[in-house]
mmCIF file of C-alpha atoms in Angstrom:
data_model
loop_
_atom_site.group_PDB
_atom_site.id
_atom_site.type_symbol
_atom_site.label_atom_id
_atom_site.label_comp_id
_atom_site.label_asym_id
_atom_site.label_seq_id
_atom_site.Cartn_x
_atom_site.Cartn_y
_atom_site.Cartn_z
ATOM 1 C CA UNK O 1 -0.446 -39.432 -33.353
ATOM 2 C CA UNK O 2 3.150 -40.779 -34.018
ATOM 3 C CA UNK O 3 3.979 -41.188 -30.013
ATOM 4 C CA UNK O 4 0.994 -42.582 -29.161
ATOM 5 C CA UNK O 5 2.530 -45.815 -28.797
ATOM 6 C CA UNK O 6 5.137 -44.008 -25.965
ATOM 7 C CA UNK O 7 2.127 -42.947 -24.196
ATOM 8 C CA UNK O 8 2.083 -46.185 -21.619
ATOM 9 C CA UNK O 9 -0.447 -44.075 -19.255
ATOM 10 C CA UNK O 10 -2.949 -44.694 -22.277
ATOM 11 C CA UNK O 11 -1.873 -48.167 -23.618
ATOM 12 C CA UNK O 12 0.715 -49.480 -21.760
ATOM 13 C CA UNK O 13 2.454 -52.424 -24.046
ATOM 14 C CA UNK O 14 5.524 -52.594 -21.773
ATOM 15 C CA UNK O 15 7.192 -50.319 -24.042
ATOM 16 C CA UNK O 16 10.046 -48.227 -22.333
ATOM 17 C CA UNK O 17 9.133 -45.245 -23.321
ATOM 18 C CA UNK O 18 12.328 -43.240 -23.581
ATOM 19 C CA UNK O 19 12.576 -44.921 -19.779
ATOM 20 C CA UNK O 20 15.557 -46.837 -18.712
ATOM 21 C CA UNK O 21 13.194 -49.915 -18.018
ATOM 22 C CA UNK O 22 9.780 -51.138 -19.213
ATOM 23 C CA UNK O 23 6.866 -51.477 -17.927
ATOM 24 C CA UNK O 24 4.082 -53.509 -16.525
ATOM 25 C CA UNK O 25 1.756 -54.821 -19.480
ATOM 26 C CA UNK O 26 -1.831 -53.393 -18.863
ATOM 27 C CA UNK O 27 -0.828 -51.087 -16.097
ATOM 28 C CA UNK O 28 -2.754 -48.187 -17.964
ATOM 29 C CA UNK O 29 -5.924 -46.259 -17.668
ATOM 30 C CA UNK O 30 -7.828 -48.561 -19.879
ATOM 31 C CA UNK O 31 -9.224 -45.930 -22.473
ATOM 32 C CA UNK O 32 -9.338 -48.365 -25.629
ATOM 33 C CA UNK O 33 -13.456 -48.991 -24.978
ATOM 34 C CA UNK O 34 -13.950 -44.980 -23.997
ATOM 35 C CA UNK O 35 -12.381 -43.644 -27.004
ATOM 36 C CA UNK O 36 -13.979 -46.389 -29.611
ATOM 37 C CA UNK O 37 -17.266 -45.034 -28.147
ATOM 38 C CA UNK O 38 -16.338 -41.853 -28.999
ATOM 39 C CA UNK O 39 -15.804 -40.434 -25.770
ATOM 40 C CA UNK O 40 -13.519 -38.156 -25.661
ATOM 41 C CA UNK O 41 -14.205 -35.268 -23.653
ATOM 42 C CA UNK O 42 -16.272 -33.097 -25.835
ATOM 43 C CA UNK O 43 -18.053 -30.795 -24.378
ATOM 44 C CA UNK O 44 -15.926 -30.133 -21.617
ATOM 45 C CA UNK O 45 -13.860 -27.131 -20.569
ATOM 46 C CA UNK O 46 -10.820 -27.306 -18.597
ATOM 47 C CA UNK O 47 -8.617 -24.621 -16.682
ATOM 48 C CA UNK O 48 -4.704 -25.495 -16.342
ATOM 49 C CA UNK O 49 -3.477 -23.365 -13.925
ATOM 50 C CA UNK O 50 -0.465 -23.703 -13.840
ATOM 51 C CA UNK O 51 3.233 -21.660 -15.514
ATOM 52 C CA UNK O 52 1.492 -20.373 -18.472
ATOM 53 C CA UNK O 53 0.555 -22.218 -22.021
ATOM 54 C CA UNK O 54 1.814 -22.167 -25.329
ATOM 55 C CA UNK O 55 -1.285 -21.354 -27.374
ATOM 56 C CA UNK O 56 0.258 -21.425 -30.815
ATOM 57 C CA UNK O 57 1.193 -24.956 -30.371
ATOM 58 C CA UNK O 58 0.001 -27.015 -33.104
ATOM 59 C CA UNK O 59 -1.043 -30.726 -31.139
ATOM 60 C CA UNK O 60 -2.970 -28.046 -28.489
ATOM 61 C CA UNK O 61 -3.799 -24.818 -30.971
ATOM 62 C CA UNK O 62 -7.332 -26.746 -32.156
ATOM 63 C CA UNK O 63 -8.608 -27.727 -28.379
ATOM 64 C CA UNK O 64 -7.963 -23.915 -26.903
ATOM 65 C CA UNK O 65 -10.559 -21.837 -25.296
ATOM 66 C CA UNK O 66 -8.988 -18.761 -26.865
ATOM 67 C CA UNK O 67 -11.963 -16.359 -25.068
ATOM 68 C CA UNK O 68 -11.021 -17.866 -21.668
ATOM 69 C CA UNK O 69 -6.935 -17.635 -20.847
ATOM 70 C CA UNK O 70 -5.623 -15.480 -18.521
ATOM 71 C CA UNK O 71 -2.537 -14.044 -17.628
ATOM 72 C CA UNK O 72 -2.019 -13.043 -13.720
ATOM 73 C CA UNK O 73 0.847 -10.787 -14.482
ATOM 74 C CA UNK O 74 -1.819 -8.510 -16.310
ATOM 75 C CA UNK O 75 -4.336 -6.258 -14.770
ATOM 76 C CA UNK O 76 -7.523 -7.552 -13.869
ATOM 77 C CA UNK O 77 -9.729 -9.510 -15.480
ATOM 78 C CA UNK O 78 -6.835 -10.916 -16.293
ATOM 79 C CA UNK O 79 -7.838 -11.891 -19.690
ATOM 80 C CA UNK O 80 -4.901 -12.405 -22.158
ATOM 81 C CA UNK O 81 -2.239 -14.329 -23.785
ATOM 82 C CA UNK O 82 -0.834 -16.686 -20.825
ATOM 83 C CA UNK O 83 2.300 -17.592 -22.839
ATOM 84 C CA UNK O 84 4.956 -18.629 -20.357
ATOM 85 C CA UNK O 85 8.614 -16.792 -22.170
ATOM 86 C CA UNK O 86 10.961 -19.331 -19.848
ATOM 87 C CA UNK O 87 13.478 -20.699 -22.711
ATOM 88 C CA UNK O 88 13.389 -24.112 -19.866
ATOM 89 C CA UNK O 89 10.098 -25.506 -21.009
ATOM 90 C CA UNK O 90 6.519 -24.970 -19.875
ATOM 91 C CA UNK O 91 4.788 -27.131 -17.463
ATOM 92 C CA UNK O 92 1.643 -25.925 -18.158
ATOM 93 C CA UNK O 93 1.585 -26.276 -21.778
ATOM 94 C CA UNK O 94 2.659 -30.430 -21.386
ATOM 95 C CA UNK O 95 0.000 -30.644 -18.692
ATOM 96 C CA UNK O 96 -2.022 -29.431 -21.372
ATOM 97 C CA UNK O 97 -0.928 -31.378 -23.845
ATOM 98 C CA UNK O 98 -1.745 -34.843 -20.912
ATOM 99 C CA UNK O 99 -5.157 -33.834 -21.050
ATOM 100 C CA UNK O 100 -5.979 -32.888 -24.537
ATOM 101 C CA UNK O 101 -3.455 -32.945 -26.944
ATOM 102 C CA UNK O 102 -5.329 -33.459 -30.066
ATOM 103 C CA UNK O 103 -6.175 -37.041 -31.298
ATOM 104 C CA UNK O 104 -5.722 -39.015 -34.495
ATOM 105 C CA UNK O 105 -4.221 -35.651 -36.157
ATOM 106 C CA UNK O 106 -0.499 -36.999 -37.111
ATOM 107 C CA UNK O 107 1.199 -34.943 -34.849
ATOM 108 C CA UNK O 108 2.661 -35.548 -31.706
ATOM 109 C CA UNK O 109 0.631 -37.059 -29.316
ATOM 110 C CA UNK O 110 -2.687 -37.958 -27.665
ATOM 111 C CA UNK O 111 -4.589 -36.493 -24.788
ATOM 112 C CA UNK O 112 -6.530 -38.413 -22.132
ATOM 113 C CA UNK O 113 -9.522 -36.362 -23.331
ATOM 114 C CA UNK O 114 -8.816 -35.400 -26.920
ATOM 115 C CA UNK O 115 -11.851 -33.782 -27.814
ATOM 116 C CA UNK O 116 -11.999 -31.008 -24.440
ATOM 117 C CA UNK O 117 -10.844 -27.402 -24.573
ATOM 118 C CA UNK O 118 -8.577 -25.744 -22.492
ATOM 119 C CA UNK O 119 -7.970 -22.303 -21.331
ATOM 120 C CA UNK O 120 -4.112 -21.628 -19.750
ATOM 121 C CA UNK O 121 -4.401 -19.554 -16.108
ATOM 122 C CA UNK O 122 -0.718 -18.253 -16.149
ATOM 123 C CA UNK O 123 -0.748 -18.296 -12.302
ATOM 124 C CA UNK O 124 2.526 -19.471 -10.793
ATOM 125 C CA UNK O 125 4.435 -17.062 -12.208
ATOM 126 C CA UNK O 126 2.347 -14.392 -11.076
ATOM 127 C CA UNK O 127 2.775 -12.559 -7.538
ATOM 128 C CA UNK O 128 0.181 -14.421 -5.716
ATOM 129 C CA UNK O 129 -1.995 -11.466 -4.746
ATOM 130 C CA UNK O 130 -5.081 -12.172 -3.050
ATOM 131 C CA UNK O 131 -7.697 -11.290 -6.071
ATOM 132 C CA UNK O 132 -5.167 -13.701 -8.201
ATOM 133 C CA UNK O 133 -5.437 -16.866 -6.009
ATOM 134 C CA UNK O 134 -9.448 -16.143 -5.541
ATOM 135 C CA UNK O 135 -9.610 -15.456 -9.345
ATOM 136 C CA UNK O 136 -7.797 -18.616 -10.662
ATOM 137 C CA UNK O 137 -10.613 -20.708 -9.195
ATOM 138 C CA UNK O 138 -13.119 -19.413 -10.430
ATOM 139 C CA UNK O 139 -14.597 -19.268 -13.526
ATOM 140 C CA UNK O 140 -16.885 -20.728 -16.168
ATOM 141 C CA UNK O 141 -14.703 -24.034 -16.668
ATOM 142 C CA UNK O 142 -16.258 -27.843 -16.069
ATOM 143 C CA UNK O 143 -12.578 -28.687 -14.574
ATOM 144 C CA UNK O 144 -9.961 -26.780 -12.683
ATOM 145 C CA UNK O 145 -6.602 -28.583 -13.312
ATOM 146 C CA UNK O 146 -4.056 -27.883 -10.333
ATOM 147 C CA UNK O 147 -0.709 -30.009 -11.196
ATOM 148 C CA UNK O 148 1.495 -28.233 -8.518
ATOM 149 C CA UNK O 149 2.076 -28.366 -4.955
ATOM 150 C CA UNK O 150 3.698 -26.924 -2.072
ATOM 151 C CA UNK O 151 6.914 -28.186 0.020
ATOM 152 C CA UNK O 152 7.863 -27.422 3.255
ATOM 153 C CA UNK O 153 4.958 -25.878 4.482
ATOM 154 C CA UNK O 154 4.606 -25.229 8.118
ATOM 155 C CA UNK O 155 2.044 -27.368 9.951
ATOM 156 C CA UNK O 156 0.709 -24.398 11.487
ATOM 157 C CA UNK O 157 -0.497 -23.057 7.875
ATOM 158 C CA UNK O 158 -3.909 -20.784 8.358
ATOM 159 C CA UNK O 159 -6.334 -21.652 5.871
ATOM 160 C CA UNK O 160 -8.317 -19.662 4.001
ATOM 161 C CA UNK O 161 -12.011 -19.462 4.751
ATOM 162 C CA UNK O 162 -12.796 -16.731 2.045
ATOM 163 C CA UNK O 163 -10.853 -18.890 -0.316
ATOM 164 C CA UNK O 164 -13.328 -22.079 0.543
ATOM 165 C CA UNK O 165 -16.323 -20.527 0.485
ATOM 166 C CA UNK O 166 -15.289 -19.462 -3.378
ATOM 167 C CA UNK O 167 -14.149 -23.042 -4.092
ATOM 168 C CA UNK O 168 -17.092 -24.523 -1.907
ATOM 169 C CA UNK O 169 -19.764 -22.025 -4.157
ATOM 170 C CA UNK O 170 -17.871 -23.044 -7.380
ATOM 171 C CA UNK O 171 -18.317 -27.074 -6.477
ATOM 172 C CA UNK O 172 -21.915 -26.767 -5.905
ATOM 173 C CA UNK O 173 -23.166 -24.224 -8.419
ATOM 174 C CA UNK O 174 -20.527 -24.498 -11.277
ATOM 175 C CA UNK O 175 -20.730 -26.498 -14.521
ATOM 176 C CA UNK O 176 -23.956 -24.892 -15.265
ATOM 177 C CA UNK O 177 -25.552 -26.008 -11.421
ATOM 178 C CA UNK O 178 -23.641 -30.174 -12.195
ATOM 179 C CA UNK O 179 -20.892 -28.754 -9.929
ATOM 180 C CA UNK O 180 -17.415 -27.951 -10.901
ATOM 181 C CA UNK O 181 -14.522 -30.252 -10.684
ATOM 182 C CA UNK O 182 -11.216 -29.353 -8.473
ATOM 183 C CA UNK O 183 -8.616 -31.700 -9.745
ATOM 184 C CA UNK O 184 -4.712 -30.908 -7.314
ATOM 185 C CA UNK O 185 -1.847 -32.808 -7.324
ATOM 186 C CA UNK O 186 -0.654 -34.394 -3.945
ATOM 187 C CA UNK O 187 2.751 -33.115 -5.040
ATOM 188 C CA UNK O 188 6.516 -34.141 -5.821
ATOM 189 C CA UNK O 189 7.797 -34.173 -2.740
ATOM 190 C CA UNK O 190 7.753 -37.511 -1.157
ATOM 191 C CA UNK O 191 11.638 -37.599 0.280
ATOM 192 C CA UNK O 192 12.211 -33.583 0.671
ATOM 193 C CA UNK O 193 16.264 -31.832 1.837
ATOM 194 C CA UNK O 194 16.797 -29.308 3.656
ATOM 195 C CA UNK O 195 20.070 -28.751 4.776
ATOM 196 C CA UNK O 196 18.443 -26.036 7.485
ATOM 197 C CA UNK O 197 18.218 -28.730 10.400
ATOM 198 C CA UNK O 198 20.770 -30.227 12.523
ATOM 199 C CA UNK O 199 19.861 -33.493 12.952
ATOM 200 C CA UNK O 200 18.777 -36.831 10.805
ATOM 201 C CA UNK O 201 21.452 -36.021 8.457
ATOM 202 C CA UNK O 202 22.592 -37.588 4.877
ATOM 203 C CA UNK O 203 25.917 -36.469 3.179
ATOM 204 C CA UNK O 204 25.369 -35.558 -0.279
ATOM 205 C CA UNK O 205 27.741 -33.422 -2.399
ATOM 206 C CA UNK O 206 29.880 -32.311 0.746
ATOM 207 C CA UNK O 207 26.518 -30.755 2.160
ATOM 208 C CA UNK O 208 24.660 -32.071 5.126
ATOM 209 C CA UNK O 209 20.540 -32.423 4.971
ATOM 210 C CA UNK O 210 17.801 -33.476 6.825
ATOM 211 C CA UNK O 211 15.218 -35.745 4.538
ATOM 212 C CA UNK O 212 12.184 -36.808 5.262
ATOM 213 C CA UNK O 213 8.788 -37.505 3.639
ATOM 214 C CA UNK O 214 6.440 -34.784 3.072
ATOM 215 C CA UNK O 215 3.081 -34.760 4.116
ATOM 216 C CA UNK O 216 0.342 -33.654 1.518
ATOM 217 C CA UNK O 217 -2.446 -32.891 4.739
ATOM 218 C CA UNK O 218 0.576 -30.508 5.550
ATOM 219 C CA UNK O 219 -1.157 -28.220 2.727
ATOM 220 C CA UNK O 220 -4.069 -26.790 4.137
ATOM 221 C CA UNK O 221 -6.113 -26.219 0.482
ATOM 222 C CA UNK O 222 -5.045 -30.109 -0.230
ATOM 223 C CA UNK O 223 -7.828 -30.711 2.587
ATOM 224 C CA UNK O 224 -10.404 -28.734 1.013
ATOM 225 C CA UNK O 225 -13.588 -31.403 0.544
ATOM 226 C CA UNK O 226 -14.155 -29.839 -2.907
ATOM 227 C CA UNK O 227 -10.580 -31.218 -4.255
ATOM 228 C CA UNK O 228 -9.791 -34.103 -5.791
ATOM 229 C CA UNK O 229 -6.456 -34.929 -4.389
ATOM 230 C CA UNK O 230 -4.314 -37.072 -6.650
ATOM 231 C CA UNK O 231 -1.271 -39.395 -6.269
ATOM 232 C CA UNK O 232 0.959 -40.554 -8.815
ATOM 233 C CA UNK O 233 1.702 -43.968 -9.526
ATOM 234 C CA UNK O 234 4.631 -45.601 -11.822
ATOM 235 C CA UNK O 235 4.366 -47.590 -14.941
ATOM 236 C CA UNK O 236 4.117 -50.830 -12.661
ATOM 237 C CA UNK O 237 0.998 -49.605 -10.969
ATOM 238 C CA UNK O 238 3.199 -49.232 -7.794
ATOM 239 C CA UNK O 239 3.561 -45.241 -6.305
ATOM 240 C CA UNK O 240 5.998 -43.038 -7.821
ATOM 241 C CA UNK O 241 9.045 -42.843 -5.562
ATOM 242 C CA UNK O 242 8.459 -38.706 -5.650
ATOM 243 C CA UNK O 243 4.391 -38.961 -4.661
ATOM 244 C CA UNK O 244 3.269 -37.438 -1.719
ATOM 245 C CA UNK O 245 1.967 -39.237 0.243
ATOM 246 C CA UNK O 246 -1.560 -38.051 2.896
ATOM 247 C CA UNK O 247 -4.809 -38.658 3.865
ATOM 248 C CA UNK O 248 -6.209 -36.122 1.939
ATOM 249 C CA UNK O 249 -5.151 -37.861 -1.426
ATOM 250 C CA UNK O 250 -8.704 -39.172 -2.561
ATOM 251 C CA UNK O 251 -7.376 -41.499 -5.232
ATOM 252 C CA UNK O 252 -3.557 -42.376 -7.584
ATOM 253 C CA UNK O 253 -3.447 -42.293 -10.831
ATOM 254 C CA UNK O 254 -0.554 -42.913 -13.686
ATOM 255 C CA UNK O 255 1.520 -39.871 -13.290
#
């Protein structure tokens, strides 16, 4: 895996890391002992829901789930190439590649869990219709990756009891009865604009916005019990300037 040694998440070195500065020596998650024991994830399947995934791609194309993907802009079941067209990238297929990007294979680089398989929920581009959202969180996966989050949403947000009964059901009975796994992120959106309010302002680029920190609790499925709620932290093992920031973030990780 020639960029393994950029990976600093999985052996940080203090290497920069196409970063303007290095890092903090051993400020990683400390996978040297897992993966010389050979554990690597096997067994394990894992839903990124997320923009879509690039299932032809060659560091991902031997750790896909090809019989699980799903596409939400197709009719249901849903089943179907999730392939993301957006010429600007695809965040689900580098999430994908973060978990399990296939090891010691001389291309590109490593996952966390080399040796899981992944199926690609192409969910945020689709329409958000009820059966979608209820859909995407359900099926026969050991782990149900979330890396997104909302911004700006109001405090008064209903939540969704028919949702958390499916995620509640899912937690206890999933993973063949061992439970499945709800993995969210807390979000980006630690110092959020909006140039909608009239006070608190900050002058940038002739425009006037109010800033302020954005609460993760603020999402009302980030306090589901089920979920796994997950901050990100910097190369110094110090939070990422972007986390959000909550009580309903369970634990930070290297982001």
């Amino acid at each position: 895996d020639p960029n393994f040694s950029q990976q600093w998440h999985l052996n940080n070195r203090g290497q920069r890391a196409y970063a303007s500065s290095s890092g903090k020596w051993g400020m990683d998650l400390n996978l040297s002992d897992t993966f010389s024991a050979h554990i690597t994830g096997v067994g394990s399947t894992i839903a990124v829901s997320d923009t879509g995934l690039e299932i032809t791609h060659p560091d991902l194309i031997s750790n896909l789930h090809v019989d699980n993907h799903k596409n939400y802009n197709s009719p249901a079941p849903y089943f179907g190439n999730p392939r993301n067209t957006s010429l600007d990238g695809d965040h689900g297929t580098s999430v994908a590649g973060i978990i399990a990007a296939t090891g010691w294979n001389d291309i590109g680089v490593r996952g966390v869990a080399p040796g899981a398989v992944v199926a690609g929920l192409n969910y945020l581009n689709s329409g958000f219709e009820t059966e979608v959202i209820f859909d995407q969180a359900m099926g026969n996966y050991s782990i149900f990756n979330y890396s997104y989050a909302t911004s700006f949403v109001p405090y008064n947000a209903l939540f969704d009891f028919d949702y958390a009964e499916i995620v509640q059901d899912q937690f206890i009975n999933g993973r063949q009865g061992l439970g499945a796994i709800y993995v969210k992120s807390a979000g980006n959106s630690y110092m959020e604009c909006d140039f909608f309010y009239n006070d608190f302002y900050i002058i940038d680029d002739g425009r006037e916005y109010h800033c302020f920190p954005h609460n993760a609790n603020s999402d009302p499925d980030n306090n589901l019990s089920a979920y796994i709620v997950v901050g990100a932290m910097n190369a110094f093992g110090e939070k990422a300037s972007y986390s959000s920031t909550g009580s309903s973030l369970w634990i930070s990780a290297f982001g």
